[in-house]
PDB file of C-alpha atoms in Angstrom:
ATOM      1  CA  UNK K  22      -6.401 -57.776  14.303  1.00 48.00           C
ATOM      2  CA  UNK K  23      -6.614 -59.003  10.849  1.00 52.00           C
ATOM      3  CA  UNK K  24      -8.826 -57.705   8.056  1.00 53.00           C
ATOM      4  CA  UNK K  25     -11.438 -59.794   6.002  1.00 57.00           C
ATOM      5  CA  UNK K  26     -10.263 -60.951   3.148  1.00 55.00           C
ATOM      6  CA  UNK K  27     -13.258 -61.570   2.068  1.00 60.00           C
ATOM      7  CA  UNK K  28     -14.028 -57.554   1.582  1.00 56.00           C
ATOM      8  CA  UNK K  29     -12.235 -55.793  -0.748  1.00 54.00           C
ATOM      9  CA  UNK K  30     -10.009 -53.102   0.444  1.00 57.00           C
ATOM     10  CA  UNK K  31     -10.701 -49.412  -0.452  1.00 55.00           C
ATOM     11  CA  UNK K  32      -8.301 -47.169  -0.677  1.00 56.00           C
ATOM     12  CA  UNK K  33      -8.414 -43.720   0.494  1.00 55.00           C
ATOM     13  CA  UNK K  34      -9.018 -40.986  -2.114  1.00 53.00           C
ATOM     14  CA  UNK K  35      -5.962 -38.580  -2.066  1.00 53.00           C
ATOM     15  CA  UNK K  36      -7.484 -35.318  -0.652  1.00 50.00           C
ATOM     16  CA  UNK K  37      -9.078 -33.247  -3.230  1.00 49.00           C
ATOM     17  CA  UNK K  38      -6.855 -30.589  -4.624  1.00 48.00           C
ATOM     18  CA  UNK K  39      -8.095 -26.572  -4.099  1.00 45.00           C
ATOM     19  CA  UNK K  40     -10.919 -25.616  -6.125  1.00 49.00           C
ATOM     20  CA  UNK K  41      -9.540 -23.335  -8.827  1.00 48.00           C
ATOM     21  CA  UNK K  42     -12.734 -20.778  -7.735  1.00 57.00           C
ATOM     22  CA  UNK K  43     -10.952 -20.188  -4.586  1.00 76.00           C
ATOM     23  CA  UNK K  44      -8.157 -17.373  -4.320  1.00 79.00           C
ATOM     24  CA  UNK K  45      -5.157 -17.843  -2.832  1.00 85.00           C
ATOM     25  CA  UNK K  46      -5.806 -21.567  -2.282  1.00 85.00           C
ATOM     26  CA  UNK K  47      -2.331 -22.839  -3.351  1.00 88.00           C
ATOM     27  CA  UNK K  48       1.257 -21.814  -3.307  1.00 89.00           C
ATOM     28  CA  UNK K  49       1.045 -20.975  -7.163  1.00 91.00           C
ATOM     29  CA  UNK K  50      -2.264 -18.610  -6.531  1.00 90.00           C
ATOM     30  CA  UNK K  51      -0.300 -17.019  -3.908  1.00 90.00           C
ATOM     31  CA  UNK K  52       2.837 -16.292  -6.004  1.00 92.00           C
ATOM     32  CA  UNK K  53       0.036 -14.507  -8.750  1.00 93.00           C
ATOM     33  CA  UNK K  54      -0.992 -12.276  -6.396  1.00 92.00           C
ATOM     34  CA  UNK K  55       2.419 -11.461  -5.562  1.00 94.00           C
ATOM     35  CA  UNK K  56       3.563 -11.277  -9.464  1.00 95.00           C
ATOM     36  CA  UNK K  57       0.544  -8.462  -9.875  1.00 94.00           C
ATOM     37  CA  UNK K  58       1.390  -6.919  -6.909  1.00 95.00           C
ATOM     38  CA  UNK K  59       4.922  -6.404  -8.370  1.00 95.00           C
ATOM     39  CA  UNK K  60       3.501  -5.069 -11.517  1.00 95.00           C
ATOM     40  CA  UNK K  61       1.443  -2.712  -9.368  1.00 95.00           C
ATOM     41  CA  UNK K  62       4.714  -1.481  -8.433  1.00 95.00           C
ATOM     42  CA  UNK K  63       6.543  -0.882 -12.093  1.00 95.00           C
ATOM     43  CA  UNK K  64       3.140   0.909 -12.715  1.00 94.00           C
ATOM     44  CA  UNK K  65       3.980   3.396  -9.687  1.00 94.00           C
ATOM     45  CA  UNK K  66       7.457   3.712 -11.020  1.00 95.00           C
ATOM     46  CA  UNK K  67       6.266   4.187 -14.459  1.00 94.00           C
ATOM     47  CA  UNK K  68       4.113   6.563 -13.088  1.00 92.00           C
ATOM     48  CA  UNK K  69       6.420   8.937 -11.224  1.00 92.00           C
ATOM     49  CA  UNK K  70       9.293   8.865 -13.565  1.00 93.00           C
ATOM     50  CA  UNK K  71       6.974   9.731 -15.602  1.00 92.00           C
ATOM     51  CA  UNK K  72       5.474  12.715 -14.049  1.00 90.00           C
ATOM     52  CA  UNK K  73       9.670  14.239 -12.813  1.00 89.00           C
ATOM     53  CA  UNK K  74      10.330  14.217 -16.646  1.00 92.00           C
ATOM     54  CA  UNK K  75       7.088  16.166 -17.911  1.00 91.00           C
ATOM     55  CA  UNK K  76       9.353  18.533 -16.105  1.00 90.00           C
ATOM     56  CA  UNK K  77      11.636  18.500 -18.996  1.00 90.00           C
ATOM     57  CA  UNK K  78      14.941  19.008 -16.542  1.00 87.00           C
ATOM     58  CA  UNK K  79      13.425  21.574 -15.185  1.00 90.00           C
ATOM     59  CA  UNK K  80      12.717  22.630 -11.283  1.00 91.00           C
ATOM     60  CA  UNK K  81      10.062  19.873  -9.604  1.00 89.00           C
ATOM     61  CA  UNK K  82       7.722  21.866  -7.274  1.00 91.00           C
ATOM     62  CA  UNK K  83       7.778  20.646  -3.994  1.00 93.00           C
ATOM     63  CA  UNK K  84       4.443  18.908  -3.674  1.00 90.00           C
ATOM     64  CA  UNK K  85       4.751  16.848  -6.447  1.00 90.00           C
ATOM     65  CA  UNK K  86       8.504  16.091  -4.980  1.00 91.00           C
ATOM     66  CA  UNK K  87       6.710  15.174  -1.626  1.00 92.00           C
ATOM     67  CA  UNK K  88       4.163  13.232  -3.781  1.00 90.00           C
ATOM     68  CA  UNK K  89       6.482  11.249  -5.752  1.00 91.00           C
ATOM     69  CA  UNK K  90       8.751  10.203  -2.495  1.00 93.00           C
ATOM     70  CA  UNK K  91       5.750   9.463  -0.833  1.00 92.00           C
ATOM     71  CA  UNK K  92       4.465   7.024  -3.672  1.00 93.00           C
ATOM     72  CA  UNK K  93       8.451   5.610  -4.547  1.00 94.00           C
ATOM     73  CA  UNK K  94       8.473   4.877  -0.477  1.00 94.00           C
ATOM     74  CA  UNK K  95       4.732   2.684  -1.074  1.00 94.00           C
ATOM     75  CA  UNK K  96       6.159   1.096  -4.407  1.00 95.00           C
ATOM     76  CA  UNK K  97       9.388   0.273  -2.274  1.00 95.00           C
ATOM     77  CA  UNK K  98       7.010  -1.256   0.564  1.00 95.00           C
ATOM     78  CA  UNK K  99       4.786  -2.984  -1.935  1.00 95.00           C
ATOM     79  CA  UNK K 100       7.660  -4.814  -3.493  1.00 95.00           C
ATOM     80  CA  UNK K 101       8.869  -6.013  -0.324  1.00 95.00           C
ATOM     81  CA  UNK K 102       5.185  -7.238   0.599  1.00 94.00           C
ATOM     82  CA  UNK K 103       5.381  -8.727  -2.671  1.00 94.00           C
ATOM     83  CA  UNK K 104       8.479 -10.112  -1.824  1.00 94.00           C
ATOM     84  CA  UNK K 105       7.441 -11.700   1.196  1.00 91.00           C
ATOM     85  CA  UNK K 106       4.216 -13.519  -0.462  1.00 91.00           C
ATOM     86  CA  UNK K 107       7.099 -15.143  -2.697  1.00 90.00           C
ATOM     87  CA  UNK K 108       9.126 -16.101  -0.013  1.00 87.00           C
ATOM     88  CA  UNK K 109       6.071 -17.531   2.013  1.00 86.00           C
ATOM     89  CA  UNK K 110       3.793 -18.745  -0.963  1.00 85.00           C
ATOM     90  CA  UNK K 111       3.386 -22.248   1.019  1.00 77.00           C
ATOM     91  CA  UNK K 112       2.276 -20.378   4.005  1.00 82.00           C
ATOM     92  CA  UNK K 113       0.324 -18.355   2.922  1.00 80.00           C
ATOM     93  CA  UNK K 114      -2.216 -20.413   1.901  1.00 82.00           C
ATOM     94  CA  UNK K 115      -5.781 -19.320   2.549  1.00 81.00           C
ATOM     95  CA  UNK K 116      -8.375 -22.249   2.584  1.00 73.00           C
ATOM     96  CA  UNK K 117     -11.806 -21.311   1.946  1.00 72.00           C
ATOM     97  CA  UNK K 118     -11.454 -17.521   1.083  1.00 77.00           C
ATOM     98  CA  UNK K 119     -14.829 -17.993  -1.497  1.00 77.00           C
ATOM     99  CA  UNK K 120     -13.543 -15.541  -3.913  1.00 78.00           C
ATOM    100  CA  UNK K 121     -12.207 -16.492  -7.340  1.00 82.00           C
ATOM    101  CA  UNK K 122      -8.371 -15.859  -7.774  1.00 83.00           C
ATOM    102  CA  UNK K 123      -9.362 -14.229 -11.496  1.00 84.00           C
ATOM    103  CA  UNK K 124     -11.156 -11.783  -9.076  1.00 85.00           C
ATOM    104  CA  UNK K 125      -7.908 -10.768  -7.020  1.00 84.00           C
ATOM    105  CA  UNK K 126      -5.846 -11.266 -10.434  1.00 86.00           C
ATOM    106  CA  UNK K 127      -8.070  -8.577 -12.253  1.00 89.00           C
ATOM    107  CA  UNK K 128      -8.615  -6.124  -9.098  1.00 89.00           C
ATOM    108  CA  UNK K 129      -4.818  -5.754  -8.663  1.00 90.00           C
ATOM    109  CA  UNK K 130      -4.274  -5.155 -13.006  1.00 90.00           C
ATOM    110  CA  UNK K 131      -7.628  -2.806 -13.092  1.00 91.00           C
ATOM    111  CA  UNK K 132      -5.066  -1.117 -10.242  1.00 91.00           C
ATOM    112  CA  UNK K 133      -2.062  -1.076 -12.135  1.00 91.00           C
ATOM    113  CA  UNK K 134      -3.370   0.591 -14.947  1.00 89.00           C
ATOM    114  CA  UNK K 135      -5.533   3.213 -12.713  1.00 89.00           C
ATOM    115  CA  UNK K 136      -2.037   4.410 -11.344  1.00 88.00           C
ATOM    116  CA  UNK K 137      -0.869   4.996 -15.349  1.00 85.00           C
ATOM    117  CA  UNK K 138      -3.723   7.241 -15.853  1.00 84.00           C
ATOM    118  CA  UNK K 139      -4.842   8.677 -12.606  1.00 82.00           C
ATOM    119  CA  UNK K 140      -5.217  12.443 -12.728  1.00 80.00           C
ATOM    120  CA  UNK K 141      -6.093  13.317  -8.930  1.00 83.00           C
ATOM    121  CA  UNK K 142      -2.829  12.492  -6.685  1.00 81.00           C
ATOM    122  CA  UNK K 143      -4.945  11.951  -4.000  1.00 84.00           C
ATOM    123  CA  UNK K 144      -6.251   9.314  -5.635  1.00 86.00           C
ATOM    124  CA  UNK K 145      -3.276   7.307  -6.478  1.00 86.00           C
ATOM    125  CA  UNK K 146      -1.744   7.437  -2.434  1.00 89.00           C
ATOM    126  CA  UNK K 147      -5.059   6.118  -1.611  1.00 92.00           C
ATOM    127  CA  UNK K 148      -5.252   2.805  -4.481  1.00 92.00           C
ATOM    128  CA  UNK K 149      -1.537   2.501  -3.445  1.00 92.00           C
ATOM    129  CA  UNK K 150      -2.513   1.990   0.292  1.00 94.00           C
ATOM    130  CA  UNK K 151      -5.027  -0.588  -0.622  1.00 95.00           C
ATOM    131  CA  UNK K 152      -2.445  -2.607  -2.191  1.00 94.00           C
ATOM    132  CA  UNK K 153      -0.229  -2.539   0.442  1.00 94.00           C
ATOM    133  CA  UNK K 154      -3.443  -3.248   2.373  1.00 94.00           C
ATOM    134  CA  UNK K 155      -4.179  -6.249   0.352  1.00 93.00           C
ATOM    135  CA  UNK K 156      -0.484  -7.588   0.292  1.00 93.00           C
ATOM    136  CA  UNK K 157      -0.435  -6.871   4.109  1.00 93.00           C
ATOM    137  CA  UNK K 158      -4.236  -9.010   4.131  1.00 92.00           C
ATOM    138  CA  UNK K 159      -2.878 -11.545   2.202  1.00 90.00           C
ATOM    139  CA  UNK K 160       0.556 -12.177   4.269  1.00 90.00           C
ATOM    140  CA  UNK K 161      -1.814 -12.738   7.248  1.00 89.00           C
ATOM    141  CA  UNK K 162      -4.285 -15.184   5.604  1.00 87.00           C
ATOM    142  CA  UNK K 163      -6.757 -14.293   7.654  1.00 89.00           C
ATOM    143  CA  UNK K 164      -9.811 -14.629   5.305  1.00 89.00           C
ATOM    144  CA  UNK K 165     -11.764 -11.751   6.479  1.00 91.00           C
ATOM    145  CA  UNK K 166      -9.061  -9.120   6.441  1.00 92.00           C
ATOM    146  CA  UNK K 167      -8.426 -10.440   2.712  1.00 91.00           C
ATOM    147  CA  UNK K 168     -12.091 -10.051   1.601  1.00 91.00           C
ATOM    148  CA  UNK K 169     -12.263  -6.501   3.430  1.00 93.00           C
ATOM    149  CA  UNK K 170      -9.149  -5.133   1.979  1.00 93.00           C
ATOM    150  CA  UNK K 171      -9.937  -7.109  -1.794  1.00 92.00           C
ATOM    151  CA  UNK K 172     -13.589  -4.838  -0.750  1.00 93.00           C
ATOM    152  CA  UNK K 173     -11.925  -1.380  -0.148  1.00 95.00           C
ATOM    153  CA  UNK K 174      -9.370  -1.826  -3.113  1.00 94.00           C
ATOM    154  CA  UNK K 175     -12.394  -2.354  -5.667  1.00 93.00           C
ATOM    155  CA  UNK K 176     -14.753   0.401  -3.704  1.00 93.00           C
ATOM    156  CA  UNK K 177     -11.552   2.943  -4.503  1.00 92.00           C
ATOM    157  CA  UNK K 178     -10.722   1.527  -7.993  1.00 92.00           C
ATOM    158  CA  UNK K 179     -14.169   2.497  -8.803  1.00 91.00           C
ATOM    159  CA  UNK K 180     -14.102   5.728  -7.411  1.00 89.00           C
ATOM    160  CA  UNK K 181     -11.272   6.232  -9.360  1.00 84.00           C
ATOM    161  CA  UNK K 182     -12.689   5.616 -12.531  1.00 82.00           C
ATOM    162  CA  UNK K 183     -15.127   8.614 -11.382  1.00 80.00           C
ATOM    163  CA  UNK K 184     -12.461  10.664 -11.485  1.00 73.00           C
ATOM    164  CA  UNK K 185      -9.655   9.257 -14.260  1.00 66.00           C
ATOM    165  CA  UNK K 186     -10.320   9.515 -17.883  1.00 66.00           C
ATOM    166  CA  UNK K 187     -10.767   6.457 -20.062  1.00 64.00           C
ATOM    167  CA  UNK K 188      -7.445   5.465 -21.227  1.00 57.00           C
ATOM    168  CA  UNK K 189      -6.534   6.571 -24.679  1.00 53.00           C
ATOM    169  CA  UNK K 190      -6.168   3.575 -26.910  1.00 42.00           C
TER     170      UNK K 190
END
């Protein structure tokens, strides 16, 4: 078969790259969420290094020993999550999520600097389980675990700011 050359030829339009209004819709949106998820994790650090030298040297009582293992284990596990979104970033890419990426972007720093100033323990294991939720979400690019777990993180990150005192400036 031969074409008419009579009719011009159209080309076909290279495929239309990922809306920037849609999270996690590219290998470089994936990496972000990764790079805030690993600042989530300094803030936990920061956080219970923190908290073992208002001690001052001294003796640590042992719930806030079991407390800070517990949340050095979750920054441990959220780094490797983090880790993994790296490693996968092409992979991981979730097409048509409908959420803006400066939505995930700000949810997971809003989190970071809850764990700096959190004042009720309890709180902080639970924010630090929705991250590991969300990086856990967000490894499996399935778009409705993603939007439920980007759901529970901001339900709990305002419940925390029920509870946390504004930040002193």
């Amino acid at each position: 078969m031969t074409s008419d050359p009579s009719k011009p030829k159209v080309p076909t339009p290279p495929p239309a790259p990922p809306s920037p209004g849609e999270a996690m819709a590219s290998a470089r949106q994936v990496e972000e969420l990764a790079d805030r998820l690993s600042a989530c994790a300094d803030s936990i650090h920061e956080r219970v290094m923190r908290d073992i030298r208002r001690h001052g040297g001294g003796t640590v009582p042992d719930s806030e020993q079991a407390a800070a293992r517990a949340l050095l284990d979750a920054e441990i596990e959220l780094r490797q999550r983090a880790s993994r979104l790296y490693a996968d970033a092409a992979a991981c890419i979730v097409a048509g999520l409908g959420r803006p990426q400066a939505q995930l972007v700000k949810l997971t720093a809003d989190a970071a600097v809850k764990i700096r100033h959190i004042t009720r323990i309890g709180d902080g294991i639970t924010l630090v389980a929705r991250l590991l939720g969300l990086a856990a979400a967000a490894a499996s690019t399935d778009p409705v675990a993603i939007l439920a777990a980007v759901d529970r993180l901001k339900t709990h990150l305002d419940t925390v700011a029920v509870h946390t005192p504004p930040a002193s400036a």
